[in-house]
Coordinates of C-alpha atoms in Angstrom, one line a residue:
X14 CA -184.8 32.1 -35.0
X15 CA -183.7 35.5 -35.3
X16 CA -184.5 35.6 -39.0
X17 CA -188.3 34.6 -38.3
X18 CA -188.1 36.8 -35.7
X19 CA -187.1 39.6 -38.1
X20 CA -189.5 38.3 -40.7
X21 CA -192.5 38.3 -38.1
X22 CA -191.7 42.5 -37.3
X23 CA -191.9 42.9 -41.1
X24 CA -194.3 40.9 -42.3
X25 CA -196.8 40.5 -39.5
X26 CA -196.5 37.0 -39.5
X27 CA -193.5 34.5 -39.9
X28 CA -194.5 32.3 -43.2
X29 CA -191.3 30.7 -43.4
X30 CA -190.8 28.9 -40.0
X31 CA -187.2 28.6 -38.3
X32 CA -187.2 25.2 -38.9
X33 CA -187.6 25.8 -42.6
X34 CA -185.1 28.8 -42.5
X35 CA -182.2 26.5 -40.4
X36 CA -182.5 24.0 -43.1
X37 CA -182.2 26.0 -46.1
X38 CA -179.1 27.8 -44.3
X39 CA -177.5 25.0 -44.1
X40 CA -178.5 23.7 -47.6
X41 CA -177.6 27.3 -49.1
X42 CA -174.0 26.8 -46.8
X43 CA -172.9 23.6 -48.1
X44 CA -173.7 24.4 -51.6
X45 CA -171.0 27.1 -51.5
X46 CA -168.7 25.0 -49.4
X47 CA -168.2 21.8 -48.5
X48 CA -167.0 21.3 -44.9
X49 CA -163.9 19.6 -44.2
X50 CA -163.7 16.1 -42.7
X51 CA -163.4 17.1 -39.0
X52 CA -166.7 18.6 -39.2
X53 CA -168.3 15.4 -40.0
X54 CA -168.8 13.9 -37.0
X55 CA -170.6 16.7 -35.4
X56 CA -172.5 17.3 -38.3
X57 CA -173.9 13.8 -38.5
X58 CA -174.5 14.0 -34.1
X59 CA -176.7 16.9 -35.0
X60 CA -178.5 15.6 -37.9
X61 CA -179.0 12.0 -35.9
X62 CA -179.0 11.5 -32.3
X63 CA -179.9 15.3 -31.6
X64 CA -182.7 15.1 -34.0
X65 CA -183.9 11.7 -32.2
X66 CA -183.4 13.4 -28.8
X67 CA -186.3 15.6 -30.5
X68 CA -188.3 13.8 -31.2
X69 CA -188.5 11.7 -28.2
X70 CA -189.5 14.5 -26.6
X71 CA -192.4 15.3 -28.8
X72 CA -194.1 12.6 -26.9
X73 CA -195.1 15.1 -23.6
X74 CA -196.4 17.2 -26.1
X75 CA -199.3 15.5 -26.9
X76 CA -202.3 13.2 -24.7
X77 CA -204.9 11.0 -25.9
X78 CA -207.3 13.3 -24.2
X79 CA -207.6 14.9 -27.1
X80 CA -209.4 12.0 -28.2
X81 CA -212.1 12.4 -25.5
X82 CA -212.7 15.8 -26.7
X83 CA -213.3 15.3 -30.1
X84 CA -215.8 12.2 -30.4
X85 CA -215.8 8.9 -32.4
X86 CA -216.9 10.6 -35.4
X87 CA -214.7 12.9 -35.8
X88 CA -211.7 10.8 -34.6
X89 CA -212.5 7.8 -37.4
X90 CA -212.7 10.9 -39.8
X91 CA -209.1 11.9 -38.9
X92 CA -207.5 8.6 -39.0
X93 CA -209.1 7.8 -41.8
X94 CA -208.1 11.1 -44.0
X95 CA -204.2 10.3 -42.1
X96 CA -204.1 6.2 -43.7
X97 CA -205.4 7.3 -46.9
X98 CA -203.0 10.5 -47.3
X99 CA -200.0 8.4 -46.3
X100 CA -201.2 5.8 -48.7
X101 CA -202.2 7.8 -51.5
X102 CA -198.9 9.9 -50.9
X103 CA -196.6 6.5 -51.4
X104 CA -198.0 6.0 -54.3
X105 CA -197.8 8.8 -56.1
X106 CA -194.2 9.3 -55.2
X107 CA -193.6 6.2 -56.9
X108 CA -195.0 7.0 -59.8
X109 CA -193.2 10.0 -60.2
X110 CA -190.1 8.1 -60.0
X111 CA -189.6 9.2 -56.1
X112 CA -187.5 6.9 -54.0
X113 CA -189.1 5.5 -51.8
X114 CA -187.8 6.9 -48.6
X115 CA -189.0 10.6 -50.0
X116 CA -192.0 9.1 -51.0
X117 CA -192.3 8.4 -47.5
X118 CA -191.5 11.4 -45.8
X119 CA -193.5 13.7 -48.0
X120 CA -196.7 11.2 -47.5
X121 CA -196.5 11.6 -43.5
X122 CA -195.6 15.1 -43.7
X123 CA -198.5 16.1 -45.8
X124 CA -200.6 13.9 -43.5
X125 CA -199.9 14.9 -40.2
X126 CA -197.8 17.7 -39.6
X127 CA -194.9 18.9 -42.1
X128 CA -191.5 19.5 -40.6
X129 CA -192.1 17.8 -37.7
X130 CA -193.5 14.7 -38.9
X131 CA -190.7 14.9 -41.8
X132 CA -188.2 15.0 -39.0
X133 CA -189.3 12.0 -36.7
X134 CA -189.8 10.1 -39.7
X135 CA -186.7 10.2 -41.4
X136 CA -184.8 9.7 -38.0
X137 CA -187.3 6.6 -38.0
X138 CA -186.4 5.2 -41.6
X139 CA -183.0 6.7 -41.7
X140 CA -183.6 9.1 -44.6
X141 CA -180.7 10.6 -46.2
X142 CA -180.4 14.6 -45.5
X143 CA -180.7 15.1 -49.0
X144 CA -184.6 13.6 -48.9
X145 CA -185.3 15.1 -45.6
X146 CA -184.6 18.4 -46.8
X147 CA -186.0 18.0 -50.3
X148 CA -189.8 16.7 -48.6
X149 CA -189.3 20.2 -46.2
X150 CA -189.0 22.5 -48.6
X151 CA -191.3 21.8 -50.6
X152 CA -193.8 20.6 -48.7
X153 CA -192.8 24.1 -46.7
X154 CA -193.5 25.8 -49.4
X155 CA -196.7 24.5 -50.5
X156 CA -198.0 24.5 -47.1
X157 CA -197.9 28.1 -46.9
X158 CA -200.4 28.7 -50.0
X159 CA -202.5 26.3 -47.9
X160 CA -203.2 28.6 -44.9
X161 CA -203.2 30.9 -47.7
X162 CA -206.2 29.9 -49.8
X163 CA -208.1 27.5 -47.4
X164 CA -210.0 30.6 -46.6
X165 CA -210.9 31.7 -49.9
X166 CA -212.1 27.7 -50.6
X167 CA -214.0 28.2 -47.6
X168 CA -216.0 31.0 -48.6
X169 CA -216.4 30.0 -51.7
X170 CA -217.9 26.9 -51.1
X171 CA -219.8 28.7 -47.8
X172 CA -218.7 25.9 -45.3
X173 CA -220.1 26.5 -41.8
X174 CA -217.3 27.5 -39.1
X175 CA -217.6 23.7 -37.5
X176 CA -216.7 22.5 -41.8
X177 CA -214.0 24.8 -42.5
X178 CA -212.5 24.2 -38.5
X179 CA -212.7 20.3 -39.9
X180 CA -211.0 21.1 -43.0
X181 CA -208.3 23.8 -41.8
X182 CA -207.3 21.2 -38.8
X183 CA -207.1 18.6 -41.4
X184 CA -205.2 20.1 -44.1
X185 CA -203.0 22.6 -42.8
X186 CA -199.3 21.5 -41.2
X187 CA -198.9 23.6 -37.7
X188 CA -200.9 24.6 -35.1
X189 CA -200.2 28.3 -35.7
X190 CA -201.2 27.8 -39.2
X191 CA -204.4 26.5 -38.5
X192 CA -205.0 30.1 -36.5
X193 CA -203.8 31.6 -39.6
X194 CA -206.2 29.6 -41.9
X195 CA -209.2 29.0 -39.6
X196 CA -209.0 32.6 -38.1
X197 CA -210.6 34.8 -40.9
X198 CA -213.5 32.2 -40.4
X199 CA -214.6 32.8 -37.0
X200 CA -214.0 31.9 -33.1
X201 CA -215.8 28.4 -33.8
X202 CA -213.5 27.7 -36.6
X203 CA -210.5 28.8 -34.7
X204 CA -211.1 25.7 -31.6
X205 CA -212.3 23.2 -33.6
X206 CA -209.5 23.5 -36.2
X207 CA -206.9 23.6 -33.3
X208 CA -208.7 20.3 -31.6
X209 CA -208.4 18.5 -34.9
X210 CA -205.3 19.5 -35.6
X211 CA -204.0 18.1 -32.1
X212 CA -205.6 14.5 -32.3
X213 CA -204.5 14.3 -35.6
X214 CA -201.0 15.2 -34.5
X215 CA -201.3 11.6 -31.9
X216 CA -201.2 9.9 -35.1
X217 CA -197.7 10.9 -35.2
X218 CA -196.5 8.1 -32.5
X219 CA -198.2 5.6 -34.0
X220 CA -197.1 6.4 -37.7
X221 CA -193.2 6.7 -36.5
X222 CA -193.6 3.1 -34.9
X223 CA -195.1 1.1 -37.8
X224 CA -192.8 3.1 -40.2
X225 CA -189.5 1.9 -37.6
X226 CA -190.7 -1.5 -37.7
X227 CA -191.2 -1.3 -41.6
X228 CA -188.2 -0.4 -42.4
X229 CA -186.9 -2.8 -40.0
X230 CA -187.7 -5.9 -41.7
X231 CA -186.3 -4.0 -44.9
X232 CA -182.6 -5.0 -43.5
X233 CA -180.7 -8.1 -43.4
X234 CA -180.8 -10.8 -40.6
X235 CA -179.7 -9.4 -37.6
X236 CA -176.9 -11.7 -35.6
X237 CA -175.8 -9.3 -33.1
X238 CA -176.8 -9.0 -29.4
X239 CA -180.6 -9.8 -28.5
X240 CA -180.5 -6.0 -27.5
X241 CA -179.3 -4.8 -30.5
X242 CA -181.9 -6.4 -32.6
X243 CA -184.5 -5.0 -30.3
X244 CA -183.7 -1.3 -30.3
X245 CA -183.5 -2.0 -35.1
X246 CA -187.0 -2.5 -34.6
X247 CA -188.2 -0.7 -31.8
X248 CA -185.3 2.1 -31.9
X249 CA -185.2 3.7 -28.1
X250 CA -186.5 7.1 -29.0
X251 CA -189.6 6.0 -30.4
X252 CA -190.1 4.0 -27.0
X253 CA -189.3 7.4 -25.3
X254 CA -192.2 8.6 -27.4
X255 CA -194.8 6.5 -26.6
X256 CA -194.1 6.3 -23.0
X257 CA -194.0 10.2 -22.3
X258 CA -197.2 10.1 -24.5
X259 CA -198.8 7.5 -22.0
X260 CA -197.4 9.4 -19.1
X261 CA -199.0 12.8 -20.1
X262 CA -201.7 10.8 -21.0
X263 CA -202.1 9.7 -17.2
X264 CA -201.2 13.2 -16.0
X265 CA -198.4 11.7 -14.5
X266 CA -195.6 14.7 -16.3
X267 CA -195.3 17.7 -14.3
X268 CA -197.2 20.6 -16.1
X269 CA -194.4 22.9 -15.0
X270 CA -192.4 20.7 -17.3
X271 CA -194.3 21.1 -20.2
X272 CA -193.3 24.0 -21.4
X273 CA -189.5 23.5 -21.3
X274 CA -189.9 20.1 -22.8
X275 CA -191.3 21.4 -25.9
X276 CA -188.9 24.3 -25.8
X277 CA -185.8 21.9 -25.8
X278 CA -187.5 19.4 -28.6
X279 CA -188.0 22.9 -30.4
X280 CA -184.2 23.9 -30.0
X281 CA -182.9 20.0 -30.7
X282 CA -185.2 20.2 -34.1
X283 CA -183.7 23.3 -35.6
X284 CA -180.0 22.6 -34.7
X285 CA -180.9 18.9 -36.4
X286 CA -182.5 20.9 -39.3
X287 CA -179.4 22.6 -39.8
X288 CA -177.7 19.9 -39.5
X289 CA -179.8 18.2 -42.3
X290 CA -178.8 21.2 -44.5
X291 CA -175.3 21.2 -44.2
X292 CA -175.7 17.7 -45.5
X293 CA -177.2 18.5 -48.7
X294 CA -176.2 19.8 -52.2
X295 CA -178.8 22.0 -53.5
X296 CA -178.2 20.8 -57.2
X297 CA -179.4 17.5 -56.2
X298 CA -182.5 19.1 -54.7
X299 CA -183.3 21.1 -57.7
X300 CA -183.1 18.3 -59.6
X301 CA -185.8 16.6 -58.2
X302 CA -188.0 19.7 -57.9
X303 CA -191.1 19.1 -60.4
X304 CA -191.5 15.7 -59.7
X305 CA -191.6 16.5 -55.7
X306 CA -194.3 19.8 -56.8
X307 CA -196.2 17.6 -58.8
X308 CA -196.4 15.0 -56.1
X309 CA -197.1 17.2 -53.2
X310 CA -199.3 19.1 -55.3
X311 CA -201.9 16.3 -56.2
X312 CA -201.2 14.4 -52.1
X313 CA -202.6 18.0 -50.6
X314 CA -205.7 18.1 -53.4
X315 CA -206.5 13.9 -52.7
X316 CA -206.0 15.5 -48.1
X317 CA -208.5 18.2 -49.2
X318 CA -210.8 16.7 -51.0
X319 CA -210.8 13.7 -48.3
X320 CA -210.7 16.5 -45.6
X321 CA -214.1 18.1 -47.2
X322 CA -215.8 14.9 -47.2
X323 CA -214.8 14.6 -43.3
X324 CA -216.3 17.7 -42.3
X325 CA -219.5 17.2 -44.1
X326 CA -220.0 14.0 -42.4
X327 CA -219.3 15.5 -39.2
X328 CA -221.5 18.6 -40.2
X329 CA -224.3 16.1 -40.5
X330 CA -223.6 14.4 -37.1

């Protein structure tokens, strides 16, 4: 935190998020040193059950209001653009050679939201740290020359604000990015791109569930407890999800609350992060790096050239 801090009085801006910078830390750490045993345990409570405790609390930071505000149109437009980015992303990380766990995780982050959907994902599919890291980094990375050039695309192909709101909301990882992207292109840019960018962020419950219960029926025949069985394919965080989701949803969470939740699923995320790092070699990163470019690569140009067709449909509505 206090290097993006530092970076933001610098720079103007912080490009390289915490999240991004706790991770590589940790990565940068554990190349250089391998922690002994007793450090295991917390490691691996950081990098799991913290990073679950997370995400669970994502749920009170989003509403299906959203929904309301942004009309059928638009919503089919952004579920639409989401299933087809995951799908097309799966695919191409397999035929690159990805495993299919990376695969995965760099198909829902470059569909909904980067780190964050990377992060509830993983915990969802029980990534290893090494693919976790691996689909934030680079998808980190690429992001940034999103926010980047999405403003240049969009005077060069003289979108409206309303078309290049659509596309900055659908293409670019976090909220503040989208301010980044969308701001050079107007006040009308700036709101729509941060209403897409929210309802497209409520696909994030549903994608963690079906992904859970994927990867479920993946393992053997459970012959434990009835319990037990039930929390494989339904683990309890994701159900801690949903429900604060249908609670703020219902205005039943506190709005003084609101803010502190997201501030402690904020804090749980990077300590995870860097949990995640200090799990990771950075050879065996590196040695995956051009395949992971070339996949992220061509899944953000098939999410923009989807996201373009989105915006002139809703354009023409």
């Amino acid at each position: 935190m206090l290097l993006e801090q530092a970076e933001r009085s610098f720079t103007g801006a912080a490009w390289v998020e915490s999240l991004v910078l706790a991770i590589l830390m940790g990565t940068i750490l554990r190349t250089l040193w391998k922690p002994p045993a007793p450090f295991e345990s917390g490691i691996h409570f950081s990098a799991h059950t913290l990073l679950e405790a997370a995400v669970a609390l994502m749920g009170a930071a989003v509403s299906v209001e959203m929904v309301m505000k942004a009309g059928p149109i638009l919503v089919l437009g952004i579920v639409g653009t989401v299933g087809i980015a995951i799908g097309t992303g799966i695919l191409l990380g397999r035929a690159f050679g990805l495993p299919s766990k990376l695969a995965v995780l760099i198909a829902c982050g470059n569909a909904i939201c980067g780190n964050s959907a990377i992060a509830a994902v993983a915990a969802a599919i029980d990534a290893d740290s090494d693919e976790a890291a691996t689909a934030v980094a680079f998808t980190a990375v690429l992001g940034i020359l999103v926010v980047l050039c999405l403003p240049l695309l969009a005077h060069t192909l003289h979108l409206t604000q309303t078309a290049g709101g659509v596309l900055a909301g659908l293409t670019v990882y976090a909220v503040p990015q989208v301010l980044a992207a969308a701001g050079p292109m107007g006040a009308t840019a700036v709101q729509i791109g941060t209403l897409v960018k929210l309802v497209r962020v409520l696909m994030l419950g549903p994608v963690v569930a079906v992904s859970s219960l994927i990867y479920a029926r993946q393992l053997p025949v459970c012959d434990a407890k009835p319990r037990s069985c039930l929390s494989r394919f339904l683990p309890p965080f994701i159900v801690i999800f949903m429900g604060l989701m249908t609670a703020r949803s219902l205005d039943l969470v506190p709005h003084v609350l609101l803010a502190p939740l997201r501030t402690m699923s904020g804090l749980l995320t990077l300590v995870a992060m860097a949990a995640l790092g200090l799990g990771v070699d950075l050879r065996n990163v590196l040695a995956a790096g051009p395949r992971v470019v070339a996949v992220v690569t061509l899944s953000l140009g098939v999410l923009g050239d989807v996201a373009l067709l989105v915006a002139g449909m809703c354009c023409q509505g």
